[in-house]
Short mmCIF file of C-alpha atoms in Angstrom, two decimals:
data_model
loop_
_atom_site.label_atom_id
_atom_site.label_comp_id
_atom_site.label_asym_id
_atom_site.label_seq_id
_atom_site.Cartn_x
_atom_site.Cartn_y
_atom_site.Cartn_z
CA UNK Q 1 0.00 0.00 0.00
CA UNK Q 2 1.39 3.41 -0.91
CA UNK Q 3 2.75 5.61 1.86
CA UNK Q 4 0.27 8.57 2.23
CA UNK Q 5 3.11 10.91 3.20
CA UNK Q 6 4.99 10.04 -0.01
CA UNK Q 7 1.85 10.69 -2.04
CA UNK Q 8 1.47 14.10 -0.39
CA UNK Q 9 5.08 14.96 -1.20
CA UNK Q 10 4.61 13.97 -4.85
CA UNK Q 11 1.45 16.06 -5.10
CA UNK Q 12 3.21 19.03 -3.53
CA UNK Q 13 6.14 18.58 -5.93
CA UNK Q 14 3.80 18.43 -8.93
CA UNK Q 15 1.93 21.49 -7.65
CA UNK Q 16 5.25 23.32 -7.22
CA UNK Q 17 6.29 22.40 -10.75
CA UNK Q 18 2.94 23.57 -12.08
CA UNK Q 19 3.27 26.90 -10.27
CA UNK Q 20 6.80 27.30 -11.60
CA UNK Q 21 5.64 26.53 -15.13
CA UNK Q 22 2.82 29.06 -14.75
CA UNK Q 23 5.27 31.67 -13.53
CA UNK Q 24 7.53 31.01 -16.52
CA UNK Q 25 4.64 31.04 -18.99
CA UNK Q 26 3.12 34.24 -17.63
CA UNK Q 27 6.34 36.17 -17.06
CA UNK Q 28 6.67 39.51 -18.85
CA UNK Q 29 10.34 38.65 -19.40
CA UNK Q 30 11.62 36.12 -21.93
CA UNK Q 31 12.80 32.98 -20.10
CA UNK Q 32 14.91 30.74 -22.32
CA UNK Q 33 17.04 27.69 -21.56
CA UNK Q 34 19.81 26.23 -23.68
CA UNK Q 35 22.36 23.44 -23.66
CA UNK Q 36 26.06 24.02 -23.17
CA UNK Q 37 26.52 24.04 -26.93
CA UNK Q 38 23.89 26.77 -27.29
CA UNK Q 39 20.86 24.77 -28.45
CA UNK Q 40 17.53 26.21 -27.28
CA UNK Q 41 15.57 23.80 -25.06
CA UNK Q 42 12.73 25.99 -23.73
CA UNK Q 43 10.98 29.17 -24.89
CA UNK Q 44 8.19 30.91 -22.99
CA UNK Q 45 5.34 33.11 -24.27
CA UNK Q 46 7.24 36.33 -23.51
CA UNK Q 47 10.14 35.07 -25.64
CA UNK Q 48 7.68 34.67 -28.52
CA UNK Q 49 6.42 38.22 -27.98
CA UNK Q 50 9.86 39.84 -27.64
CA UNK Q 51 11.77 37.92 -30.34
CA UNK Q 52 8.94 37.04 -32.76
CA UNK Q 53 9.64 33.29 -33.02
CA UNK Q 54 7.15 30.71 -31.74
CA UNK Q 55 8.38 27.96 -29.40
CA UNK Q 56 8.10 25.46 -32.27
CA UNK Q 57 10.32 27.69 -34.44
CA UNK Q 58 12.94 28.26 -31.74
CA UNK Q 59 13.32 25.05 -29.69
CA UNK Q 60 16.05 22.79 -31.07
CA UNK Q 61 17.74 25.58 -32.98
CA UNK Q 62 20.99 27.33 -31.94
CA UNK Q 63 20.58 30.41 -29.75
CA UNK Q 64 22.51 32.37 -32.40
CA UNK Q 65 19.10 32.52 -34.09
CA UNK Q 66 18.51 35.75 -32.14
CA UNK Q 67 22.08 36.98 -31.75
CA UNK Q 68 23.48 39.60 -34.19
CA UNK Q 69 26.77 38.69 -35.84
CA UNK Q 70 28.67 41.37 -33.95
CA UNK Q 71 27.52 39.80 -30.63
CA UNK Q 72 28.53 36.16 -31.35
CA UNK Q 73 31.78 36.47 -29.36
CA UNK Q 74 29.73 37.73 -26.42
CA UNK Q 75 27.67 34.50 -26.48
CA UNK Q 76 30.80 32.34 -26.69
CA UNK Q 77 32.19 34.09 -23.60
CA UNK Q 78 28.93 33.49 -21.71
CA UNK Q 79 28.88 29.74 -22.51
CA UNK Q 80 32.56 29.44 -21.64
CA UNK Q 81 31.94 30.92 -18.20
CA UNK Q 82 28.89 28.70 -17.62
CA UNK Q 83 30.88 25.54 -18.49
CA UNK Q 84 33.64 26.64 -16.06
CA UNK Q 85 31.10 27.28 -13.31
CA UNK Q 86 31.88 30.98 -13.23
CA UNK Q 87 29.39 33.67 -12.37
CA UNK Q 88 28.05 35.67 -15.32
CA UNK Q 89 27.27 39.21 -14.25
CA UNK Q 90 24.03 40.86 -15.34
CA UNK Q 91 24.61 42.86 -18.52
CA UNK Q 92 22.80 44.76 -21.26
CA UNK Q 93 23.07 43.83 -24.90
CA UNK Q 94 21.20 43.67 -28.22
CA UNK Q 95 19.29 40.80 -29.81
CA UNK Q 96 17.66 40.44 -33.23
CA UNK Q 97 13.95 39.73 -33.74
CA UNK Q 98 12.56 37.45 -36.43
CA UNK Q 99 11.70 40.56 -38.51
CA UNK Q 100 15.31 41.74 -38.29
CA UNK Q 101 14.67 44.56 -35.84
CA UNK Q 102 17.22 44.95 -33.06
CA UNK Q 103 15.95 44.84 -29.49
CA UNK Q 104 17.80 46.27 -26.47
CA UNK Q 105 17.61 43.79 -23.59
CA UNK Q 106 19.05 43.21 -20.15
CA UNK Q 107 20.24 39.64 -19.47
CA UNK Q 108 20.47 37.61 -16.27
CA UNK Q 109 22.09 34.19 -16.89
CA UNK Q 110 22.18 31.23 -14.47
CA UNK Q 111 23.55 27.66 -14.83
CA UNK Q 112 21.19 24.65 -15.04
CA UNK Q 113 22.36 21.60 -13.01
CA UNK Q 114 21.22 17.98 -12.96
CA UNK Q 115 20.50 16.06 -9.77
CA UNK Q 116 24.18 15.32 -9.30
CA UNK Q 117 25.05 19.03 -9.43
CA UNK Q 118 26.65 18.82 -12.87
CA UNK Q 119 26.12 21.88 -15.09
CA UNK Q 120 24.18 20.77 -18.16
CA UNK Q 121 23.00 24.08 -19.58
CA UNK Q 122 22.01 27.66 -18.87
CA UNK Q 123 18.84 29.66 -18.42
CA UNK Q 124 18.50 33.33 -19.14
CA UNK Q 125 15.96 35.96 -18.29
CA UNK Q 126 15.81 38.64 -21.00
CA UNK Q 127 13.97 41.90 -20.36
CA UNK Q 128 13.09 44.22 -23.24
CA UNK Q 129 14.59 47.61 -22.36
CA UNK Q 130 14.09 49.23 -25.77
CA UNK Q 131 11.91 51.99 -24.32
CA UNK Q 132 14.27 52.46 -21.38
CA UNK Q 133 17.23 52.70 -23.74
CA UNK Q 134 15.35 55.19 -25.94
CA UNK Q 135 14.40 57.25 -22.89
CA UNK Q 136 18.00 57.17 -21.71
CA UNK Q 137 19.23 58.35 -25.11
CA UNK Q 138 16.65 61.12 -25.06
CA UNK Q 139 17.72 62.13 -21.56
CA UNK Q 140 21.35 62.16 -22.65
CA UNK Q 141 20.46 64.24 -25.73
CA UNK Q 142 18.36 66.59 -23.61
CA UNK Q 143 21.28 67.01 -21.22
CA UNK Q 144 23.58 67.87 -24.14
CA UNK Q 145 20.98 70.28 -25.55
CA UNK Q 146 20.60 71.96 -22.16
CA UNK Q 147 24.37 72.26 -21.86
CA UNK Q 148 24.55 73.88 -25.32
CA UNK Q 149 21.62 76.16 -24.52
CA UNK Q 150 23.18 77.19 -21.21
CA UNK Q 151 26.51 77.85 -22.92
CA UNK Q 152 24.74 79.87 -25.63
CA UNK Q 153 22.88 81.84 -22.94
CA UNK Q 154 26.12 82.61 -21.08
CA UNK Q 155 27.77 83.70 -24.33
CA UNK Q 156 24.74 85.82 -25.17
CA UNK Q 157 24.75 87.55 -21.77
CA UNK Q 158 28.45 88.28 -22.12
CA UNK Q 159 27.81 89.65 -25.63
CA UNK Q 160 24.85 91.68 -24.34
CA UNK Q 161 27.06 93.33 -21.73
CA UNK Q 162 29.64 94.07 -24.43
CA UNK Q 163 27.09 95.51 -26.85
CA UNK Q 164 25.47 97.72 -24.20
CA UNK Q 165 28.77 99.00 -22.82
CA UNK Q 166 30.06 100.07 -26.24
CA UNK Q 167 27.44 102.79 -26.94
CA UNK Q 168 27.35 103.77 -23.25
CA UNK Q 169 31.10 104.27 -23.36
CA UNK Q 170 30.84 106.45 -26.48
CA UNK Q 171 28.06 108.53 -24.87
CA UNK Q 172 30.12 108.96 -21.69
CA UNK Q 173 33.17 110.11 -23.63
CA UNK Q 174 31.08 112.46 -25.80
CA UNK Q 175 29.61 114.07 -22.68
CA UNK Q 176 33.13 114.61 -21.34
CA UNK Q 177 34.09 116.23 -24.66
CA UNK Q 178 31.05 118.52 -24.40
CA UNK Q 179 32.14 119.60 -20.94
CA UNK Q 180 35.78 120.16 -21.90
CA UNK Q 181 35.32 121.65 -25.38
CA UNK Q 182 31.93 123.32 -26.11
CA UNK Q 183 33.00 124.03 -29.70
CA UNK Q 184 32.66 120.31 -30.42
CA UNK Q 185 29.02 120.30 -29.27
CA UNK Q 186 27.47 119.69 -32.70
CA UNK Q 187 29.59 116.61 -33.40
CA UNK Q 188 29.24 115.31 -29.82
CA UNK Q 189 25.46 115.71 -29.95
CA UNK Q 190 25.30 113.84 -33.23
CA UNK Q 191 27.36 110.98 -31.80
CA UNK Q 192 25.20 110.83 -28.65
CA UNK Q 193 22.05 110.71 -30.77
CA UNK Q 194 23.49 107.96 -32.96
CA UNK Q 195 24.56 105.83 -29.99
CA UNK Q 196 21.26 106.40 -28.16
CA UNK Q 197 19.45 105.16 -31.28
CA UNK Q 198 21.70 102.09 -31.31
CA UNK Q 199 20.89 101.41 -27.65
CA UNK Q 200 17.18 101.74 -28.39
CA UNK Q 201 17.45 99.22 -31.21
CA UNK Q 202 19.24 96.74 -28.94
CA UNK Q 203 16.54 97.01 -26.30
CA UNK Q 204 13.78 96.88 -28.93
CA UNK Q 205 15.24 93.67 -30.37
CA UNK Q 206 15.33 92.06 -26.94
CA UNK Q 207 11.75 93.02 -26.13
CA UNK Q 208 10.41 92.22 -29.60
CA UNK Q 209 11.84 88.69 -29.60
CA UNK Q 210 10.38 88.15 -26.13
CA UNK Q 211 6.97 89.36 -27.28
CA UNK Q 212 6.96 87.22 -30.41
CA UNK Q 213 8.19 84.05 -28.67
CA UNK Q 214 5.56 84.53 -25.97
CA UNK Q 215 2.85 85.03 -28.60
CA UNK Q 216 2.16 88.56 -27.39
CA UNK Q 217 1.90 90.34 -30.74
CA UNK Q 218 -1.00 90.59 -33.15
CA UNK Q 219 -0.68 91.03 -36.88
CA UNK Q 220 -2.51 93.81 -38.74
CA UNK Q 221 -3.01 91.76 -41.90
CA UNK Q 222 -3.51 93.63 -45.16
CA UNK Q 223 -3.35 92.69 -48.83
CA UNK Q 224 -0.05 94.17 -49.96
CA UNK Q 225 2.29 93.86 -52.91
CA UNK Q 226 5.50 92.46 -51.42
CA UNK Q 227 7.43 93.54 -54.50
CA UNK Q 228 6.36 97.19 -54.15
CA UNK Q 229 6.86 97.23 -50.38
CA UNK Q 230 10.36 95.77 -50.82
CA UNK Q 231 11.30 98.33 -53.50
CA UNK Q 232 10.12 101.20 -51.30
CA UNK Q 233 12.00 99.88 -48.28
CA UNK Q 234 15.22 99.37 -50.22
CA UNK Q 235 14.87 102.90 -51.68
CA UNK Q 236 14.50 104.37 -48.19
CA UNK Q 237 17.62 102.54 -47.00
CA UNK Q 238 19.52 103.75 -50.05
CA UNK Q 239 18.42 107.36 -49.39
CA UNK Q 240 19.57 106.99 -45.76
CA UNK Q 241 23.06 106.08 -47.00
CA UNK Q 242 23.00 102.45 -45.81
CA UNK Q 243 24.43 101.12 -49.09
CA UNK Q 244 27.35 103.49 -49.66
CA UNK Q 245 29.93 100.71 -49.11
CA UNK Q 246 28.11 97.94 -51.02
CA UNK Q 247 26.60 97.28 -54.41
CA UNK Q 248 22.93 96.54 -53.79
CA UNK Q 249 20.48 95.50 -56.50
CA UNK Q 250 16.72 95.05 -56.14
CA UNK Q 251 14.68 93.06 -58.66
CA UNK Q 252 11.01 92.51 -57.78
CA UNK Q 253 7.76 91.58 -59.46
CA UNK Q 254 4.12 91.99 -58.48
CA UNK Q 255 3.42 89.55 -55.62
CA UNK Q 256 0.34 89.82 -53.42
CA UNK Q 257 0.48 88.53 -49.85
CA UNK Q 258 -1.67 88.84 -46.73
CA UNK Q 259 0.78 90.46 -44.33
CA UNK Q 260 1.36 93.10 -41.69
CA UNK Q 261 3.37 95.82 -43.52
CA UNK Q 262 5.14 96.91 -40.35
CA UNK Q 263 6.27 93.35 -39.61
CA UNK Q 264 7.36 92.82 -43.22
CA UNK Q 265 9.54 95.92 -42.90
CA UNK Q 266 11.06 94.37 -39.76
CA UNK Q 267 11.81 91.21 -41.72
CA UNK Q 268 13.42 93.25 -44.52
CA UNK Q 269 15.38 95.37 -42.05
CA UNK Q 270 16.82 92.33 -40.31
CA UNK Q 271 17.62 90.36 -43.46
CA UNK Q 272 19.19 93.29 -45.31
CA UNK Q 273 20.92 94.46 -42.12
CA UNK Q 274 22.32 90.96 -41.65
CA UNK Q 275 23.64 90.94 -45.21
CA UNK Q 276 25.26 94.37 -44.78
CA UNK Q 277 26.80 93.38 -41.46
CA UNK Q 278 28.44 90.21 -42.77
CA UNK Q 279 29.45 91.42 -46.23
CA UNK Q 280 32.82 93.18 -46.51
CA UNK Q 281 33.15 96.65 -48.05
CA UNK Q 282 32.63 96.62 -51.85
CA UNK Q 283 30.68 93.37 -51.58
CA UNK Q 284 27.41 92.72 -53.40
CA UNK Q 285 23.87 92.16 -52.14
CA UNK Q 286 21.00 91.09 -54.42
CA UNK Q 287 17.36 91.37 -53.33
CA UNK Q 288 14.77 89.50 -55.36
CA UNK Q 289 10.98 89.07 -55.02
CA UNK Q 290 9.19 86.52 -57.20
CA UNK Q 291 5.88 84.66 -57.23
CA UNK Q 292 4.73 81.22 -58.35
CA UNK Q 293 1.22 79.79 -58.38
CA UNK Q 294 0.88 79.62 -54.60
CA UNK Q 295 4.11 80.97 -53.10
CA UNK Q 296 5.78 84.37 -52.96
CA UNK Q 297 9.53 84.31 -52.38
CA UNK Q 298 11.81 86.99 -50.97
CA UNK Q 299 15.45 86.17 -51.57
CA UNK Q 300 18.50 88.08 -50.31
CA UNK Q 301 21.89 86.90 -51.54
CA UNK Q 302 25.21 88.39 -50.45
CA UNK Q 303 28.90 87.86 -51.21
CA UNK Q 304 29.78 87.95 -47.52
CA UNK Q 305 31.54 85.69 -45.05
CA UNK Q 306 29.05 82.84 -45.46
CA UNK Q 307 28.04 80.23 -42.90
CA UNK Q 308 29.57 76.98 -41.75
CA UNK Q 309 27.35 73.84 -41.89
CA UNK Q 310 27.03 73.95 -38.10
CA UNK Q 311 25.91 77.59 -38.13
CA UNK Q 312 23.40 76.88 -40.92
CA UNK Q 313 21.69 74.37 -38.64
CA UNK Q 314 21.32 76.86 -35.78
CA UNK Q 315 21.25 80.27 -37.52
CA UNK Q 316 17.62 80.97 -36.60
CA UNK Q 317 17.87 79.75 -32.99
CA UNK Q 318 17.70 82.12 -30.05
CA UNK Q 319 21.06 83.39 -28.67
CA UNK Q 320 23.01 82.18 -31.73
CA UNK Q 321 25.33 84.54 -33.56
CA UNK Q 322 27.85 83.97 -36.27
CA UNK Q 323 31.53 84.83 -36.40
CA UNK Q 324 32.34 88.18 -34.83
CA UNK Q 325 35.21 89.94 -36.54
CA UNK Q 326 37.18 92.17 -34.17
CA UNK Q 327 37.64 94.62 -37.07
CA UNK Q 328 33.95 94.80 -37.88
CA UNK Q 329 32.34 97.82 -36.25
CA UNK Q 330 28.77 96.55 -36.61
CA UNK Q 331 27.59 94.78 -33.48
CA UNK Q 332 24.30 93.23 -32.52
CA UNK Q 333 22.78 90.60 -30.29
CA UNK Q 334 22.27 87.81 -32.81
CA UNK Q 335 18.49 88.15 -32.47
CA UNK Q 336 17.71 89.33 -35.99
CA UNK Q 337 17.29 85.94 -37.66
CA UNK Q 338 15.40 84.57 -34.67
CA UNK Q 339 12.95 87.45 -34.99
CA UNK Q 340 12.70 86.91 -38.76
CA UNK Q 341 11.79 83.25 -38.34
CA UNK Q 342 9.16 83.99 -35.69
CA UNK Q 343 7.56 86.75 -37.78
CA UNK Q 344 7.61 84.70 -40.97
CA UNK Q 345 6.01 81.74 -39.22
CA UNK Q 346 3.32 84.04 -37.82
CA UNK Q 347 2.52 84.77 -41.48
CA UNK Q 348 2.34 80.99 -42.14
CA UNK Q 349 5.56 81.15 -44.13
CA UNK Q 350 9.04 79.65 -43.87
CA UNK Q 351 12.61 80.90 -44.00
CA UNK Q 352 15.83 79.06 -44.86
CA UNK Q 353 19.50 79.90 -45.02
CA UNK Q 354 21.89 78.53 -47.67
CA UNK Q 355 25.66 78.82 -47.96
CA UNK Q 356 28.46 76.89 -49.63
CA UNK Q 357 30.61 77.51 -46.58
CA UNK Q 358 32.68 80.21 -44.94
CA UNK Q 359 33.62 83.11 -47.24
CA UNK Q 360 31.19 81.76 -49.88
CA UNK Q 361 28.33 84.17 -49.27
CA UNK Q 362 24.84 83.49 -47.91
CA UNK Q 363 21.37 83.19 -49.43
CA UNK Q 364 18.33 83.77 -47.22
CA UNK Q 365 15.00 82.68 -48.65
CA UNK Q 366 11.59 83.63 -47.24
CA UNK Q 367 8.46 81.93 -48.61
CA UNK Q 368 4.99 83.33 -47.93
CA UNK Q 369 1.60 82.09 -49.13
CA UNK Q 370 0.53 83.97 -52.25
CA UNK Q 371 -2.73 85.90 -52.03
CA UNK Q 372 -4.71 85.17 -55.17
CA UNK Q 373 -7.91 87.19 -54.62
CA UNK Q 374 -8.70 89.71 -57.34
CA UNK Q 375 -8.85 92.67 -54.93
CA UNK Q 376 -6.20 95.30 -55.50
CA UNK Q 377 -3.44 95.63 -52.94
CA UNK Q 378 -3.82 98.32 -50.35
CA UNK Q 379 -0.69 100.46 -50.13
CA UNK Q 380 1.16 100.21 -46.84
CA UNK Q 381 0.19 103.17 -44.65
CA UNK Q 382 2.61 106.08 -44.58
CA UNK Q 383 2.86 108.62 -41.80
CA UNK Q 384 2.26 112.12 -43.01
CA UNK Q 385 4.13 114.91 -41.38
CA UNK Q 386 1.74 117.18 -39.51
CA UNK Q 387 2.48 120.60 -38.12
CA UNK Q 388 0.82 120.77 -34.70
CA UNK Q 389 0.00 124.20 -33.25
CA UNK Q 390 1.17 124.92 -29.67
CA UNK Q 391 -0.69 122.87 -27.07
CA UNK Q 392 -1.16 122.87 -23.30
CA UNK Q 393 0.63 119.73 -22.05
CA UNK Q 394 1.17 118.19 -18.59
CA UNK Q 395 4.12 115.85 -18.01
CA UNK Q 396 3.78 113.47 -15.03
CA UNK Q 397 7.13 111.76 -14.49
CA UNK Q 398 8.97 110.92 -11.26
CA UNK Q 399 12.42 110.83 -12.89
CA UNK Q 400 13.66 114.43 -12.50
CA UNK Q 401 16.11 114.35 -15.41
CA UNK Q 402 13.64 112.67 -17.73
CA UNK Q 403 10.88 115.12 -16.75
CA UNK Q 404 13.16 118.11 -17.28
CA UNK Q 405 14.34 116.97 -20.70
CA UNK Q 406 10.84 116.10 -21.92
CA UNK Q 407 9.54 119.48 -20.78
CA UNK Q 408 12.42 121.26 -22.50
CA UNK Q 409 11.81 119.27 -25.71
CA UNK Q 410 8.12 120.21 -25.75
CA UNK Q 411 8.77 123.86 -24.91
CA UNK Q 412 11.30 124.08 -27.75
CA UNK Q 413 8.47 122.95 -30.04
CA UNK Q 414 6.33 125.85 -28.78
CA UNK Q 415 4.09 124.01 -26.31
CA UNK Q 416 3.05 125.30 -22.87
CA UNK Q 417 4.04 122.69 -20.30
CA UNK Q 418 3.26 121.96 -16.64
CA UNK Q 419 4.82 119.07 -14.74
CA UNK Q 420 4.27 116.78 -11.75
CA UNK Q 421 6.47 114.21 -10.03
CA UNK Q 422 3.89 111.87 -8.44
CA UNK Q 423 0.40 110.50 -8.93
CA UNK Q 424 -1.64 112.81 -6.65
CA UNK Q 425 0.09 115.95 -7.94
CA UNK Q 426 -0.37 114.71 -11.51
CA UNK Q 427 -4.16 114.48 -11.08
CA UNK Q 428 -4.23 117.97 -9.53
CA UNK Q 429 -2.13 119.53 -12.35
CA UNK Q 430 -4.22 117.93 -15.10
CA UNK Q 431 -7.55 119.01 -13.58
CA UNK Q 432 -6.37 122.57 -12.83
CA UNK Q 433 -4.29 123.24 -15.96
CA UNK Q 434 -6.82 121.58 -18.33
CA UNK Q 435 -4.22 120.45 -20.90
CA UNK Q 436 -5.04 119.05 -24.33
CA UNK Q 437 -2.44 116.32 -23.81
CA UNK Q 438 -1.11 114.62 -20.64
CA UNK Q 439 2.03 112.47 -20.85
CA UNK Q 440 1.90 110.17 -17.80
CA UNK Q 441 4.53 107.74 -16.56
CA UNK Q 442 3.03 104.49 -15.23
CA UNK Q 443 5.45 103.88 -12.35
CA UNK Q 444 4.80 106.82 -10.02
CA UNK Q 445 5.00 107.41 -6.26
CA UNK Q 446 1.74 108.05 -4.41
CA UNK Q 447 -0.25 105.99 -6.87
CA UNK Q 448 0.58 104.80 -10.36
CA UNK Q 449 -0.28 106.22 -13.76
CA UNK Q 450 -3.25 103.90 -14.18
CA UNK Q 451 -4.86 105.45 -11.11
CA UNK Q 452 -4.03 108.95 -12.41
CA UNK Q 453 -5.92 108.17 -15.62
CA UNK Q 454 -8.89 106.67 -13.77
CA UNK Q 455 -9.23 109.69 -11.45
CA UNK Q 456 -8.87 112.19 -14.29
CA UNK Q 457 -11.50 110.39 -16.36
CA UNK Q 458 -13.85 110.25 -13.36
CA UNK Q 459 -13.55 113.96 -12.55
CA UNK Q 460 -13.01 115.63 -15.92
CA UNK Q 461 -15.62 118.28 -16.70
CA UNK Q 462 -14.39 119.70 -19.99
CA UNK Q 463 -16.28 119.03 -23.19
CA UNK Q 464 -12.88 118.32 -24.72
CA UNK Q 465 -11.27 115.74 -22.40
CA UNK Q 466 -7.48 115.58 -22.39
CA UNK Q 467 -5.67 113.09 -24.57
CA UNK Q 468 -3.95 110.75 -22.08
CA UNK Q 469 -0.69 109.15 -23.20
CA UNK Q 470 0.97 106.41 -21.12
CA UNK Q 471 4.77 106.47 -20.95
CA UNK Q 472 6.19 103.14 -19.78
CA UNK Q 473 9.03 100.69 -20.11
CA UNK Q 474 6.58 97.79 -20.38
CA UNK Q 475 5.27 96.93 -23.83
CA UNK Q 476 3.56 93.54 -23.67
CA UNK Q 477 0.00 93.18 -24.93
CA UNK Q 478 -1.25 92.79 -21.35
CA UNK Q 479 0.44 96.10 -20.43
CA UNK Q 480 -1.27 97.85 -23.34
CA UNK Q 481 -4.63 96.40 -22.39
CA UNK Q 482 -4.16 97.64 -18.81
CA UNK Q 483 -3.39 101.21 -19.92
CA UNK Q 484 -6.37 101.37 -22.27
CA UNK Q 485 -8.65 99.89 -19.59
CA UNK Q 486 -7.53 102.67 -17.21
CA UNK Q 487 -8.62 105.35 -19.70
CA UNK Q 488 -5.48 106.11 -21.72
CA UNK Q 489 -5.72 106.97 -25.41
CA UNK Q 490 -2.17 105.90 -26.29
CA UNK Q 491 0.57 103.61 -24.99
CA UNK Q 492 4.19 104.62 -25.74
CA UNK Q 493 7.12 102.46 -24.66
CA UNK Q 494 10.25 104.27 -23.53
CA UNK Q 495 12.47 105.73 -24.78
CA UNK Q 496 10.07 108.28 -26.27
CA UNK Q 497 11.29 110.91 -28.74
CA UNK Q 498 9.88 113.47 -31.16
CA UNK Q 499 8.90 110.82 -33.72
CA UNK Q 500 6.84 108.94 -31.14
CA UNK Q 501 5.08 112.12 -30.02
CA UNK Q 502 4.52 113.09 -33.66
CA UNK Q 503 2.49 109.89 -34.14
CA UNK Q 504 0.23 110.89 -31.25
CA UNK Q 505 -0.15 114.44 -32.60
CA UNK Q 506 -0.86 113.07 -36.08
CA UNK Q 507 -3.57 110.73 -34.74
CA UNK Q 508 -5.35 113.74 -33.18
CA UNK Q 509 -4.44 116.38 -35.77
CA UNK Q 510 -8.05 117.44 -36.32
CA UNK Q 511 -8.75 117.84 -32.57
CA UNK Q 512 -5.50 119.71 -31.96
CA UNK Q 513 -5.95 122.28 -34.71
CA UNK Q 514 -7.99 124.43 -32.37
CA UNK Q 515 -5.22 124.58 -29.75
#
């Protein structure tokens, strides 16, 4: 009669084997066994999923079935260690699927022993780490990209300091010349004006790129002839003497686009300015506008210093600038092409740079969708010069020097001016003096310019309310919305000069004619 205890042990052993088989079959990892000569002896469901072969296709065949040729020596080393009873450390490698695709896996290999303890084969657990490997590569690439971006940022900040100090240094020296030698005042003033304009352009570029990248600008789309607008812009640059050291040609044809004329001028300014900056004296620049069935192209080709393949790949990225020649007087922040790309893409266009290499010139190509409607193009608006009769004006500005200079500028133009240095006094001056125009700084002591506008609008009694103009260093769309919500008629970003004020006067020319 059978021993009940032996029967229980056999049942437990069978149950244990069944559980083990279930674990192997249901494992998410491939579990494969092989003989010491590398013949596959078992193959679970996960192995089928990972490597693509069924158990019937794999069992009895050499394990090199899934091993790429360049990894065969790796397998020989593993089997050699198993035969010698040596430990095989966990490692990561590559295996080939039935469809030929390579799979990144991690391997854990253990010896298989018979009842006597003799090693008769090996088992391996293979985990598919393709996604992990991809994620690791992406992390490594991201780390490299962040390093490059951080290096570019540091270089940009250093360049920014250099570019800002240069005009500030010239202005400082010119002021010293004015103090020491009054007879040089005309030349010194001209230099100060030129350098102040350069500083303004630097700051404008910084702010404009920030606004565009943040999606804070809106396009005033009009149907315009890009060929005509380009010819007019090139003619204005020629009249201003920008081309005296270069041979510049302009060949355009009729090409309608839906575009913001002001932004197109920015694109032209930056592209032509870039060509001038990087083309030596006596070099050539060719500007060409053409149109096909659905695309309008603006092409600017120069005979300048060209671009390396590496620079071509990054020319339109933020904080990237090409070679800086110590003998080249023109500076800049390297933001021009970044701004061009952003503006072109806002117009649903594209821009590319081409060059055969350094000292081989550069070709910049802008493509915009062609506007095919039959309507005639509206000419880009031009600002007419308007003579404004003397006006009563209040200046509310807490910066003493800025207030004094603005008052002097307005008085030299024949206007009668009162001033205030804080919010409460500003409201009092405006209500008592009853000006036609009030120029109000936003950042004021007491309360800010927004509150000045609100109180003036709430208490004004005149049938002709004053024209309120905000003066501020903040120019984002949200800042403009806040000034208009407070009751302002205009929003001017500092620095503000005669041209900026002329735009305000022009907008209200009819109302100002009566003084």
